[in-house]
Coordinates of C-alpha atoms in Angstrom, one line a residue:
Chain Q
X1 CA -70.8 -26.9 -17.0
X2 CA -69.8 -30.5 -17.1
X3 CA -72.5 -33.1 -17.4
X4 CA -72.2 -36.9 -17.7
X5 CA -75.5 -38.5 -18.6
X6 CA -76.2 -42.2 -18.3
X7 CA -72.7 -43.4 -18.8
X8 CA -72.1 -47.1 -19.3
X9 CA -68.5 -48.4 -19.3
X10 CA -67.4 -52.0 -19.3
X11 CA -63.8 -53.1 -19.6
X12 CA -62.7 -56.1 -21.6
X13 CA -66.1 -56.4 -23.0
X14 CA -66.9 -59.8 -24.5
X15 CA -64.0 -61.7 -22.8
X16 CA -63.9 -63.8 -19.6
X17 CA -62.4 -60.8 -17.8
X18 CA -65.4 -58.6 -18.6
X19 CA -65.6 -56.0 -15.9
X20 CA -68.5 -53.7 -15.8
X21 CA -67.7 -50.4 -14.0
X22 CA -70.2 -47.7 -14.7
X23 CA -73.9 -48.5 -15.1
X24 CA -76.1 -45.6 -16.0
X25 CA -73.8 -43.2 -14.2
X26 CA -74.6 -39.5 -14.1
X27 CA -72.8 -36.6 -12.7
X28 CA -73.2 -32.8 -12.9
X29 CA -70.5 -30.4 -12.1
X30 CA -71.3 -26.6 -11.9
X31 CA -69.1 -23.9 -13.1
X32 CA -66.5 -22.9 -10.4
X33 CA -66.8 -26.2 -8.5
X34 CA -63.7 -27.8 -7.0
X35 CA -64.7 -31.4 -6.7
X36 CA -62.6 -33.9 -4.7
X37 CA -63.0 -37.5 -5.6
X38 CA -62.0 -40.3 -3.2
X39 CA -62.5 -44.0 -3.4
X40 CA -60.7 -47.4 -3.3
X41 CA -58.7 -48.8 -6.1
X42 CA -60.8 -49.8 -9.0
X43 CA -63.7 -47.7 -7.9
X44 CA -63.7 -45.7 -11.1
X45 CA -62.1 -42.5 -10.1
X46 CA -59.4 -42.4 -12.7
X47 CA -61.7 -43.9 -15.3
X48 CA -64.0 -41.0 -14.7
X49 CA -61.2 -38.6 -15.6
X50 CA -60.3 -40.7 -18.6
X51 CA -63.8 -40.6 -19.9
X52 CA -64.0 -36.9 -19.5
X53 CA -60.7 -36.2 -21.1
X54 CA -61.4 -38.7 -23.9
X55 CA -58.5 -41.1 -23.2
X56 CA -61.1 -43.9 -22.9
X57 CA -64.3 -43.9 -24.9
X58 CA -67.7 -44.4 -23.3
X59 CA -69.8 -47.5 -24.2
X60 CA -73.0 -45.4 -24.1
X61 CA -74.2 -42.2 -22.6
X62 CA -73.3 -38.6 -23.2
X63 CA -70.7 -36.1 -21.9
X64 CA -71.5 -32.4 -22.2
X65 CA -69.0 -29.6 -21.6
X66 CA -70.3 -26.0 -21.6
X67 CA -73.4 -26.9 -23.5
X68 CA -71.5 -28.9 -26.1
X69 CA -71.7 -32.7 -26.6
X70 CA -68.1 -33.9 -26.5
X71 CA -68.8 -37.6 -26.2
X72 CA -67.3 -38.4 -29.6
X73 CA -64.7 -35.7 -29.7
X74 CA -61.0 -36.8 -29.9
X75 CA -58.9 -36.4 -26.8
X76 CA -56.6 -33.7 -28.4
X77 CA -59.6 -31.6 -29.4
X78 CA -61.1 -31.8 -25.9
X79 CA -57.7 -30.8 -24.5
X80 CA -58.2 -27.3 -25.9
X81 CA -60.6 -26.7 -23.0
X82 CA -59.6 -29.4 -20.6
X83 CA -56.3 -29.3 -18.7
X84 CA -54.9 -32.4 -16.9
X85 CA -52.2 -33.0 -14.4
X86 CA -51.1 -36.6 -14.0
X87 CA -49.8 -38.6 -11.0
X88 CA -46.4 -39.0 -12.8
X89 CA -44.6 -35.7 -12.8
X90 CA -42.8 -36.7 -16.0
X91 CA -46.0 -36.7 -18.1
X92 CA -46.8 -33.1 -18.1
X93 CA -43.5 -31.6 -19.3
X94 CA -40.9 -32.1 -22.0
X95 CA -37.7 -33.4 -20.2
X96 CA -35.1 -32.4 -22.8
X97 CA -36.3 -28.8 -23.0
X98 CA -35.6 -26.1 -20.5
X99 CA -38.2 -24.5 -18.3
X100 CA -38.1 -21.5 -20.6
X101 CA -38.7 -23.7 -23.7
X102 CA -41.5 -25.7 -22.0
X103 CA -43.3 -22.6 -21.0
X104 CA -42.9 -21.1 -24.5
X105 CA -44.4 -24.2 -26.1
X106 CA -47.3 -24.3 -23.6
X107 CA -48.0 -20.6 -23.9
X108 CA -48.5 -20.9 -27.7
X109 CA -51.4 -23.4 -27.1
X110 CA -54.2 -21.3 -28.6
X111 CA -52.2 -20.0 -31.5
X112 CA -50.8 -21.8 -34.5
X113 CA -47.5 -23.6 -34.4
X114 CA -46.1 -21.9 -37.5
X115 CA -42.6 -21.5 -39.0
X116 CA -42.0 -18.4 -36.8
X117 CA -39.3 -18.7 -34.2
X118 CA -40.5 -20.2 -30.9
X119 CA -38.4 -18.5 -28.4
X120 CA -39.1 -14.8 -27.8
X121 CA -36.6 -13.1 -25.5
X122 CA -39.3 -10.5 -24.6
X123 CA -41.3 -13.3 -23.0
X124 CA -38.4 -14.5 -20.9
X125 CA -38.9 -12.0 -18.1
X126 CA -42.6 -12.6 -18.1
X127 CA -42.1 -16.3 -17.7
X128 CA -39.6 -15.8 -15.0
X129 CA -42.1 -13.7 -13.1
X130 CA -44.7 -16.4 -13.6
X131 CA -42.3 -19.1 -12.3
X132 CA -41.4 -17.0 -9.4
X133 CA -45.0 -17.1 -8.2
X134 CA -44.5 -20.8 -7.6
X135 CA -42.1 -20.0 -4.8
X136 CA -39.8 -22.9 -5.6
X137 CA -36.8 -20.9 -6.8
X138 CA -37.3 -22.2 -10.3
X139 CA -36.8 -18.6 -11.7
X140 CA -33.1 -19.2 -11.3
X141 CA -33.2 -22.4 -13.4
X142 CA -35.0 -21.1 -16.5
X143 CA -32.3 -22.6 -18.8
X144 CA -32.0 -25.9 -17.1
X145 CA -33.6 -29.0 -18.8
X146 CA -36.8 -30.0 -17.0
X147 CA -35.6 -33.6 -16.9
X148 CA -33.1 -32.5 -14.2
X149 CA -35.7 -31.1 -11.9
X150 CA -37.2 -32.9 -8.9
X151 CA -40.7 -34.5 -9.1
X152 CA -42.2 -31.7 -7.1
X153 CA -40.7 -29.0 -9.3
X154 CA -41.8 -30.7 -12.4
X155 CA -45.3 -31.2 -11.1
X156 CA -45.5 -27.5 -10.2
X157 CA -44.4 -26.7 -13.8
X158 CA -47.0 -29.2 -15.2
X159 CA -49.6 -27.4 -13.2
X160 CA -48.5 -24.0 -14.5
X161 CA -48.3 -25.2 -18.1
X162 CA -51.7 -26.7 -18.1
X163 CA -53.3 -23.6 -16.6
X164 CA -51.3 -20.8 -18.3
X165 CA -53.8 -20.6 -21.2
X166 CA -57.5 -20.3 -20.4
X167 CA -59.2 -23.6 -19.9
X168 CA -62.7 -24.5 -18.7
X169 CA -61.9 -27.6 -16.7
X170 CA -58.9 -28.9 -14.8
X171 CA -58.5 -32.6 -14.1
X172 CA -56.1 -33.5 -11.3
X173 CA -55.3 -37.2 -11.4
X174 CA -53.7 -38.0 -8.0
X175 CA -51.3 -35.3 -8.8
X176 CA -49.6 -35.3 -5.4
X177 CA -49.4 -39.1 -5.0
X178 CA -45.9 -39.4 -6.2
X179 CA -44.5 -36.7 -4.1
X180 CA -43.1 -36.6 -0.6
X181 CA -45.5 -35.3 2.1
X182 CA -44.0 -31.8 2.3
X183 CA -43.8 -31.3 -1.5
X184 CA -47.3 -32.7 -1.8
X185 CA -48.5 -30.0 0.6
X186 CA -46.8 -27.3 -1.4
X187 CA -48.3 -28.5 -4.7
X188 CA -51.7 -28.8 -3.1
X189 CA -51.7 -25.3 -1.9
X190 CA -50.4 -24.1 -5.2
X191 CA -53.2 -26.0 -6.9
X192 CA -55.8 -24.4 -4.7
X193 CA -54.4 -20.9 -5.3
X194 CA -54.3 -21.3 -9.1
X195 CA -57.8 -22.8 -9.2
X196 CA -59.2 -19.9 -7.1
X197 CA -57.3 -17.2 -8.9
X198 CA -58.4 -18.3 -12.3
X199 CA -61.8 -19.5 -11.3
X200 CA -61.3 -22.8 -13.0
X201 CA -63.7 -25.7 -12.5
X202 CA -61.7 -28.6 -11.2
X203 CA -62.0 -32.3 -10.5
X204 CA -59.4 -33.8 -8.2
X205 CA -58.9 -37.5 -7.7
X206 CA -56.9 -38.2 -4.6
X207 CA -56.1 -40.9 -2.1
X208 CA -55.4 -38.4 0.6
X209 CA -58.6 -38.0 2.6
X210 CA -57.3 -35.0 4.3
X211 CA -56.8 -33.1 1.1
X212 CA -60.3 -34.2 -0.1
X213 CA -61.8 -32.8 3.1
X214 CA -59.7 -29.6 3.3
X215 CA -59.8 -28.5 -0.3
X216 CA -62.7 -27.9 -2.7
X217 CA -66.3 -27.3 -2.2
X218 CA -67.6 -30.7 -3.1
X219 CA -66.6 -34.2 -2.0
X220 CA -67.5 -37.5 -3.8
X221 CA -66.7 -41.0 -2.7
X222 CA -66.7 -43.6 -5.4
X223 CA -67.3 -47.3 -4.9
X224 CA -67.6 -49.9 -7.7
X225 CA -68.5 -47.3 -10.3
X226 CA -71.1 -45.5 -8.2
X227 CA -71.1 -42.5 -5.8
X228 CA -71.6 -43.7 -2.3
X229 CA -71.1 -40.4 -0.5
X230 CA -71.6 -36.9 -1.7
X231 CA -71.2 -33.6 0.2
X232 CA -71.3 -30.0 -0.9
X233 CA -71.8 -26.6 0.6
X234 CA -72.4 -26.7 4.3
X235 CA -72.3 -30.5 4.5
X236 CA -68.9 -30.5 2.9
X237 CA -67.6 -28.0 5.4
X238 CA -68.9 -30.1 8.3
X239 CA -67.4 -33.3 6.9
X240 CA -64.3 -34.5 8.8
X241 CA -61.7 -37.0 7.8
X242 CA -62.9 -39.4 10.4
X243 CA -66.4 -39.5 8.8
X244 CA -65.2 -40.6 5.4
X245 CA -62.6 -42.8 6.9
X246 CA -65.2 -44.7 8.8
X247 CA -67.3 -45.0 5.6
X248 CA -64.2 -46.0 3.7
X249 CA -63.5 -48.8 6.1
X250 CA -67.1 -50.1 6.0
X251 CA -67.0 -50.3 2.2
X252 CA -63.6 -52.1 2.3
X253 CA -64.9 -54.7 4.7
X254 CA -67.9 -55.3 2.5
X255 CA -65.6 -56.1 -0.4
X256 CA -63.5 -58.3 1.8
X257 CA -60.4 -56.1 1.6
Chain Z
X1 CA 0.0 -43.6 -51.0
X2 CA -1.9 -42.7 -54.1
X3 CA -4.4 -45.4 -53.2
X4 CA -4.7 -44.1 -49.7
X5 CA -5.2 -40.6 -50.9
X6 CA -7.9 -41.6 -53.4
X7 CA -9.6 -43.7 -50.8
X8 CA -9.7 -40.7 -48.4
X9 CA -11.1 -38.4 -51.1
X10 CA -13.7 -40.9 -52.1
X11 CA -14.6 -41.5 -48.4
X12 CA -15.0 -37.8 -47.8
X13 CA -17.3 -37.4 -50.9
X14 CA -19.4 -40.4 -49.8
X15 CA -19.4 -39.2 -46.2
X16 CA -20.8 -35.8 -47.2
X17 CA -23.4 -37.6 -49.3
X18 CA -24.3 -39.8 -46.4
X19 CA -24.3 -36.9 -44.0
X20 CA -27.6 -35.8 -45.4
X21 CA -28.9 -39.4 -45.0
X22 CA -27.7 -39.3 -41.4
X23 CA -29.4 -35.9 -40.8
X24 CA -32.6 -37.5 -42.0
X25 CA -32.2 -40.3 -39.4
X26 CA -31.3 -37.7 -36.8
X27 CA -34.8 -36.3 -37.2
X28 CA -36.6 -39.7 -37.2
X29 CA -34.4 -41.6 -34.8
X30 CA -33.1 -39.0 -32.3
X31 CA -35.8 -36.4 -32.3
X32 CA -38.9 -38.6 -32.9
X33 CA -37.4 -41.8 -31.3
X34 CA -38.5 -43.7 -34.4
X35 CA -36.0 -46.3 -35.8
X36 CA -37.2 -45.9 -39.4
X37 CA -36.3 -48.9 -41.6
X38 CA -38.0 -47.5 -44.7
X39 CA -34.8 -45.6 -45.2
X40 CA -33.4 -48.7 -47.1
X41 CA -36.1 -48.1 -49.6
X42 CA -36.2 -44.3 -49.8
X43 CA -32.5 -43.9 -50.4
X44 CA -32.6 -45.7 -53.8
X45 CA -36.0 -44.2 -54.4
X46 CA -34.4 -40.8 -54.4
X47 CA -31.7 -42.0 -56.6
X48 CA -34.0 -43.5 -59.3
X49 CA -36.3 -40.5 -59.3
X50 CA -33.4 -38.1 -59.7
X51 CA -31.9 -40.3 -62.5
X52 CA -35.2 -40.5 -64.3
X53 CA -35.7 -36.8 -64.1
X54 CA -32.2 -36.1 -65.3
X55 CA -32.1 -38.7 -68.0
X56 CA -35.7 -38.9 -69.3
X57 CA -37.1 -35.5 -68.5
X58 CA -33.8 -33.6 -68.8
X59 CA -34.5 -31.4 -65.9
X60 CA -31.7 -29.3 -64.2
X61 CA -30.0 -31.3 -61.5
X62 CA -31.1 -29.1 -58.6
X63 CA -34.7 -29.3 -59.7
X64 CA -34.4 -33.1 -60.0
X65 CA -32.9 -33.3 -56.5
X66 CA -35.6 -31.1 -55.1
X67 CA -38.3 -33.3 -56.6
X68 CA -36.6 -36.4 -55.2
X69 CA -37.1 -34.7 -51.8
X70 CA -40.8 -34.5 -52.2
X71 CA -41.1 -38.1 -53.5
X72 CA -39.1 -39.2 -50.4
X73 CA -41.4 -37.2 -48.2
X74 CA -44.4 -39.0 -49.7
X75 CA -42.8 -42.4 -48.8
X76 CA -42.0 -41.2 -45.3
X77 CA -45.6 -40.1 -44.9
X78 CA -46.8 -43.6 -45.8
X79 CA -44.6 -45.1 -43.0
X80 CA -45.9 -42.5 -40.6
X81 CA -49.5 -43.0 -41.6
X82 CA -49.2 -46.8 -41.2
X83 CA -47.8 -46.3 -37.7
X84 CA -50.0 -43.5 -36.5
X85 CA -53.4 -44.3 -38.0
X86 CA -53.2 -48.1 -38.0
X87 CA -51.1 -48.5 -34.9
X88 CA -48.6 -50.8 -36.7
X89 CA -45.3 -50.8 -34.7
X90 CA -42.6 -48.4 -35.8
X91 CA -40.3 -51.2 -37.0
X92 CA -43.0 -53.0 -38.9
X93 CA -44.3 -50.0 -40.7
X94 CA -40.8 -49.2 -41.8
X95 CA -40.3 -52.7 -43.1
X96 CA -43.6 -52.7 -45.0
X97 CA -42.7 -49.5 -46.8
X98 CA -39.1 -50.6 -47.4
X99 CA -40.4 -53.9 -49.0
X100 CA -43.0 -52.1 -51.1
X101 CA -40.3 -49.7 -52.3
X102 CA -38.2 -52.5 -53.6
X103 CA -40.8 -53.2 -56.2
X104 CA -41.5 -49.5 -56.8
X105 CA -37.8 -48.8 -57.4
X106 CA -37.6 -51.8 -59.7
X107 CA -40.5 -50.7 -61.7
X108 CA -39.1 -47.2 -61.9
X109 CA -35.8 -48.5 -63.1
X110 CA -37.5 -49.9 -66.2
X111 CA -38.1 -46.4 -67.2
X112 CA -34.4 -46.0 -67.7
X113 CA -34.1 -48.7 -70.3
X114 CA -35.7 -48.6 -73.7
X115 CA -36.9 -52.2 -73.5
X116 CA -39.1 -51.6 -70.5
X117 CA -39.8 -54.7 -68.5
X118 CA -37.5 -57.0 -70.5
X119 CA -34.5 -55.5 -68.7
X120 CA -32.5 -57.9 -66.6
X121 CA -29.8 -55.6 -65.2
X122 CA -31.4 -53.4 -62.6
X123 CA -28.8 -50.8 -62.4
X124 CA -28.2 -47.9 -64.7
X125 CA -24.9 -46.2 -65.5
X126 CA -25.4 -43.1 -67.5
X127 CA -22.2 -41.3 -68.5
X128 CA -24.1 -39.0 -70.7
X129 CA -26.4 -37.6 -67.9
X130 CA -25.9 -33.9 -67.2
X131 CA -25.8 -34.4 -63.5
X132 CA -24.9 -32.0 -60.7
X133 CA -21.2 -32.9 -61.0
X134 CA -20.7 -33.1 -64.7
X135 CA -20.3 -30.4 -67.4
X136 CA -19.2 -26.9 -66.7
X137 CA -19.1 -27.1 -62.9
X138 CA -16.2 -29.5 -62.8
X139 CA -14.1 -27.7 -65.3
X140 CA -13.4 -24.9 -62.9
X141 CA -10.1 -26.2 -61.4
X142 CA -8.7 -27.8 -64.5
X143 CA -8.7 -31.5 -65.2
X144 CA -7.2 -32.6 -61.8
X145 CA -9.5 -30.3 -59.8
X146 CA -12.7 -32.2 -60.5
X147 CA -12.7 -34.1 -57.3
X148 CA -12.3 -31.0 -55.2
X149 CA -15.2 -29.3 -56.9
X150 CA -17.3 -32.2 -56.2
X151 CA -16.2 -32.1 -52.6
X152 CA -17.0 -28.4 -52.4
X153 CA -20.4 -28.7 -54.0
X154 CA -21.3 -31.5 -51.6
X155 CA -20.0 -29.4 -48.7
X156 CA -22.2 -26.5 -49.6
X157 CA -25.2 -28.8 -49.9
X158 CA -24.6 -30.4 -46.6
X159 CA -24.0 -27.1 -44.7
X160 CA -27.2 -25.6 -46.3
X161 CA -29.3 -28.6 -45.2
X162 CA -27.8 -28.5 -41.8
X163 CA -28.5 -24.8 -41.3
X164 CA -32.1 -25.3 -42.6
X165 CA -32.7 -28.1 -40.1
X166 CA -31.2 -26.0 -37.2
X167 CA -33.5 -23.2 -38.2
X168 CA -36.5 -25.4 -38.5
X169 CA -35.9 -26.9 -35.0
X170 CA -36.1 -23.4 -33.6
X171 CA -39.5 -22.6 -35.1
X172 CA -42.8 -23.2 -33.3
X173 CA -43.5 -26.1 -35.6
X174 CA -40.0 -27.5 -34.9
X175 CA -40.5 -27.3 -31.2
X176 CA -43.8 -29.1 -31.5
X177 CA -42.0 -31.8 -33.5
X178 CA -39.5 -32.2 -30.8
X179 CA -42.2 -32.3 -28.2
X180 CA -44.0 -35.1 -30.1
X181 CA -40.8 -37.1 -30.0
X182 CA -40.1 -36.6 -26.4
X183 CA -43.5 -36.6 -24.8
X184 CA -46.5 -37.2 -27.0
X185 CA -49.0 -36.4 -24.2
X186 CA -47.8 -32.8 -24.0
X187 CA -48.7 -32.4 -27.6
X188 CA -52.1 -33.8 -26.9
X189 CA -52.5 -31.5 -23.9
X190 CA -51.8 -28.6 -26.2
X191 CA -54.8 -29.6 -28.2
X192 CA -52.8 -30.9 -31.2
X193 CA -52.8 -34.3 -32.8
X194 CA -49.4 -35.8 -32.0
X195 CA -49.7 -38.3 -34.8
X196 CA -49.8 -35.6 -37.4
X197 CA -46.5 -34.2 -36.2
X198 CA -44.9 -37.7 -36.2
X199 CA -46.0 -38.1 -39.8
X200 CA -44.6 -34.7 -40.7
X201 CA -41.3 -35.6 -39.0
X202 CA -41.0 -38.9 -40.8
X203 CA -41.8 -37.2 -44.1
X204 CA -39.0 -34.7 -43.6
X205 CA -36.6 -37.4 -42.6
X206 CA -37.3 -39.5 -45.6
X207 CA -37.2 -36.5 -47.9
X208 CA -33.7 -35.9 -46.7
X209 CA -32.8 -39.6 -47.2
X210 CA -34.1 -39.4 -50.8
X211 CA -32.0 -36.3 -51.4
X212 CA -29.0 -38.2 -50.1
X213 CA -29.8 -41.0 -52.6
X214 CA -30.2 -38.5 -55.4
X215 CA -26.8 -36.9 -54.6
X216 CA -25.3 -40.4 -54.5
X217 CA -26.6 -41.1 -58.0
X218 CA -25.2 -37.8 -59.2
X219 CA -21.9 -38.5 -57.5
X220 CA -21.3 -41.8 -59.3
X221 CA -23.4 -40.9 -62.4
X222 CA -25.3 -44.1 -61.9
X223 CA -28.2 -45.6 -60.2
X224 CA -28.1 -49.0 -58.5
X225 CA -31.2 -50.7 -57.2
X226 CA -29.0 -52.4 -54.5
X227 CA -27.7 -49.1 -53.2
X228 CA -30.3 -49.0 -50.4
X229 CA -29.1 -52.1 -48.6
X230 CA -27.5 -51.3 -45.3
X231 CA -28.3 -47.6 -45.3
X232 CA -30.2 -47.8 -42.0
X233 CA -27.2 -49.2 -40.3
X234 CA -24.9 -46.7 -42.0
X235 CA -27.1 -43.8 -41.0
X236 CA -27.6 -45.0 -37.4
X237 CA -23.9 -45.6 -37.0
X238 CA -23.2 -42.1 -38.2
X239 CA -25.7 -40.5 -35.9
X240 CA -24.5 -42.5 -32.9
X241 CA -20.8 -41.9 -33.5
X242 CA -21.4 -38.2 -34.1
X243 CA -23.6 -37.8 -31.0
X244 CA -21.3 -39.8 -28.7
X245 CA -18.1 -38.2 -29.8
X246 CA -19.0 -34.6 -30.5
X247 CA -22.3 -33.8 -28.8
X248 CA -20.8 -33.1 -25.4
X249 CA -18.4 -30.5 -26.7
X250 CA -19.7 -27.1 -26.2
X251 CA -20.9 -25.0 -29.2
X252 CA -21.3 -28.1 -31.3
X253 CA -24.8 -28.7 -32.4
X254 CA -26.2 -32.1 -32.8
X255 CA -26.6 -31.6 -36.5
X256 CA -22.9 -30.8 -36.9
X257 CA -22.0 -33.8 -34.8
X258 CA -24.0 -36.0 -37.0
X259 CA -22.2 -34.7 -40.1
X260 CA -18.9 -35.5 -38.5
X261 CA -20.2 -38.9 -37.6
X262 CA -21.1 -39.6 -41.2
X263 CA -17.7 -38.5 -42.4
X264 CA -15.9 -40.7 -39.8
X265 CA -18.0 -43.7 -40.5
X266 CA -17.7 -43.4 -44.3
X267 CA -13.9 -43.0 -44.0
X268 CA -13.7 -46.1 -41.8
X269 CA -15.8 -48.1 -44.3
X270 CA -13.5 -47.0 -47.2
X271 CA -10.4 -47.9 -45.3
X272 CA -11.9 -51.3 -44.7
X273 CA -11.9 -51.8 -48.4
X274 CA -8.2 -51.2 -48.4
X275 CA -7.8 -54.0 -45.8
X276 CA -10.2 -56.4 -47.5
X277 CA -9.6 -56.0 -51.2
X278 CA -11.9 -58.8 -52.4
X279 CA -14.8 -57.3 -50.4
X280 CA -15.8 -60.7 -49.0
X281 CA -15.6 -59.7 -45.4
X282 CA -16.8 -56.1 -45.9
X283 CA -20.2 -56.5 -44.4
X284 CA -18.8 -58.5 -41.5
X285 CA -16.2 -55.8 -40.7
X286 CA -19.0 -53.3 -41.2
X287 CA -21.1 -55.1 -38.5
X288 CA -18.1 -55.4 -36.1
X289 CA -17.4 -51.7 -36.5
X290 CA -21.0 -50.8 -35.7
X291 CA -21.0 -53.2 -32.7
X292 CA -17.8 -51.6 -31.4
X293 CA -19.3 -48.2 -31.8
X294 CA -22.4 -49.2 -29.8
X295 CA -20.3 -50.8 -27.0
X296 CA -18.1 -47.7 -26.9
X297 CA -21.1 -45.4 -26.9
X298 CA -22.7 -47.3 -24.1
X299 CA -19.6 -47.1 -21.9
X300 CA -19.2 -43.4 -22.7
X301 CA -22.7 -42.5 -21.7
X302 CA -22.6 -44.6 -18.6
X303 CA -19.5 -42.7 -17.7
X304 CA -21.3 -39.5 -18.2
X305 CA -24.4 -40.5 -16.3
X306 CA -22.3 -41.2 -13.2
X307 CA -20.2 -38.1 -13.8
X308 CA -21.0 -34.5 -14.2
X309 CA -24.7 -34.6 -15.0
X310 CA -25.7 -36.9 -12.2
X311 CA -23.9 -34.9 -9.6
X312 CA -25.4 -31.5 -10.4
X313 CA -27.1 -30.0 -7.3
X314 CA -30.2 -29.3 -9.4
X315 CA -30.9 -33.0 -9.6
X316 CA -32.8 -34.2 -6.6
X317 CA -32.4 -37.9 -6.4
X318 CA -35.7 -39.1 -5.1
X319 CA -38.1 -41.9 -5.5
X320 CA -38.7 -41.0 -9.2
X321 CA -37.6 -43.8 -11.5
X322 CA -35.5 -42.7 -14.4
X323 CA -37.9 -42.6 -17.3
X324 CA -37.3 -42.9 -21.0
X325 CA -36.9 -39.2 -21.5
X326 CA -34.0 -38.9 -19.1
X327 CA -32.1 -41.8 -20.5
X328 CA -32.6 -40.6 -24.0
X329 CA -31.6 -37.2 -22.7
X330 CA -28.0 -38.3 -23.2
X331 CA -28.6 -38.0 -26.8
X332 CA -30.8 -35.0 -26.6
X333 CA -29.6 -31.8 -28.0
X334 CA -28.8 -28.8 -25.9
X335 CA -29.4 -25.9 -28.3
X336 CA -31.6 -23.2 -26.9

């Protein structure tokens, strides 16, 4: 499904601050996988997502998605098939537009943005029902600007918007990190449900080890641009938070943290 | 009294003319969040193009104005292109285009004089031009009614432009344009190139600015290369006055508010001429007026932030920092 082949990535190349991150890095993700990625700061988790989504170019190596080489493809072209939810809930929605408007804009993703009218009253009830499935009471706030919603509500909406049209891959970039524990739990369950229902392949970067262990069928731990721990299938099911926490601490001590 | 009456009438005519300019800036400044300085160049560009087409080509006024629109669009596209493709900051790309247009406009002006480049006076007054406001149109209300006909024609023009913009902003393309202004990353996530929509928005904005310049040339039956100076300030002031005074009223769309803003500001400017007859302190008074408006606007929006909007139960005050979109939300439109 997704394949990263021999990726090299160095930041600030050619300056005194040169920081090599990925050296000959490869990763294969199968269709339907839900991969949790953990690791310390600067271990390359977010850069991995940035490379896949095209926000950051690779120095060398190839990225393949569904049998197509997307290494040189522009970010917005990749976005047709790759959805992404960011840590900051403000990134995924348009603050000045209402929930109804946001969903209308997102729903039109695979069609052309022509001079036809955007809002279609017939869609209103459909969107209302869709929002109702979030279970956050947002169906009563369809005509309220999204900028007035709470972080959790906006994040739920971001999730909905990025998955309401068919996508091949969903990138979750610490998408619960800016939320309070209870809201984070709600968003996490929602994520799991949407990913399962739609059968989307997903890669989730998180600092929450419990989420990494509880959700998904594959777990990767990153350290200095490499994978230091990998578990899938039965091994993933047997992995407990304590196991990766111990490993995490060992690595941190190594680096002198 | 006669003087005051004449000043008011002239102010209203100018105000309607500048309302289209302000509507252009509404698109670039408010919707796209792009303070576009190229306006100082595209305004006279529209004027000179229209004058040439009327005077040299003898085209009907409406056709000449429409063609000015497209030339203005091209200039706006250059600004957008510099900003989007070469990552030049929004202010600088505007300045570059504005500076370039100074020469372009000058060169075009030479087409208006038989001597070509030997001309030394870079303005053109053409009493014999069959413009939008000369000839049969103005004869309708008898000799004294000319000014009212001009006012009426301008009003029709402004209302038509306003309605077209309102309609455009409700289309799918219009929504994507608004999205590009508010949150570029959403446009990217929709699989679209956000830069392309910025360029489109700036084109439209500058097209309108050129139309405003063309109308201005028609209004005074003359073209002046200097007419562009201070138009950014004028347009921004109009937008800000309109939005801060009228936008909070229900059932008033932003576009309507901007038109009223332009009328108010133009009237104020005209009355300043009554105060300062020699015109020495005109620009100073102009600047002070603009500063006062900004200060007033700031106070007003601060009042609102602490007032009704902040207290709505929907808003959950949490750890989230107020981001640009929310602050700018004060100026955002509420039409659904």
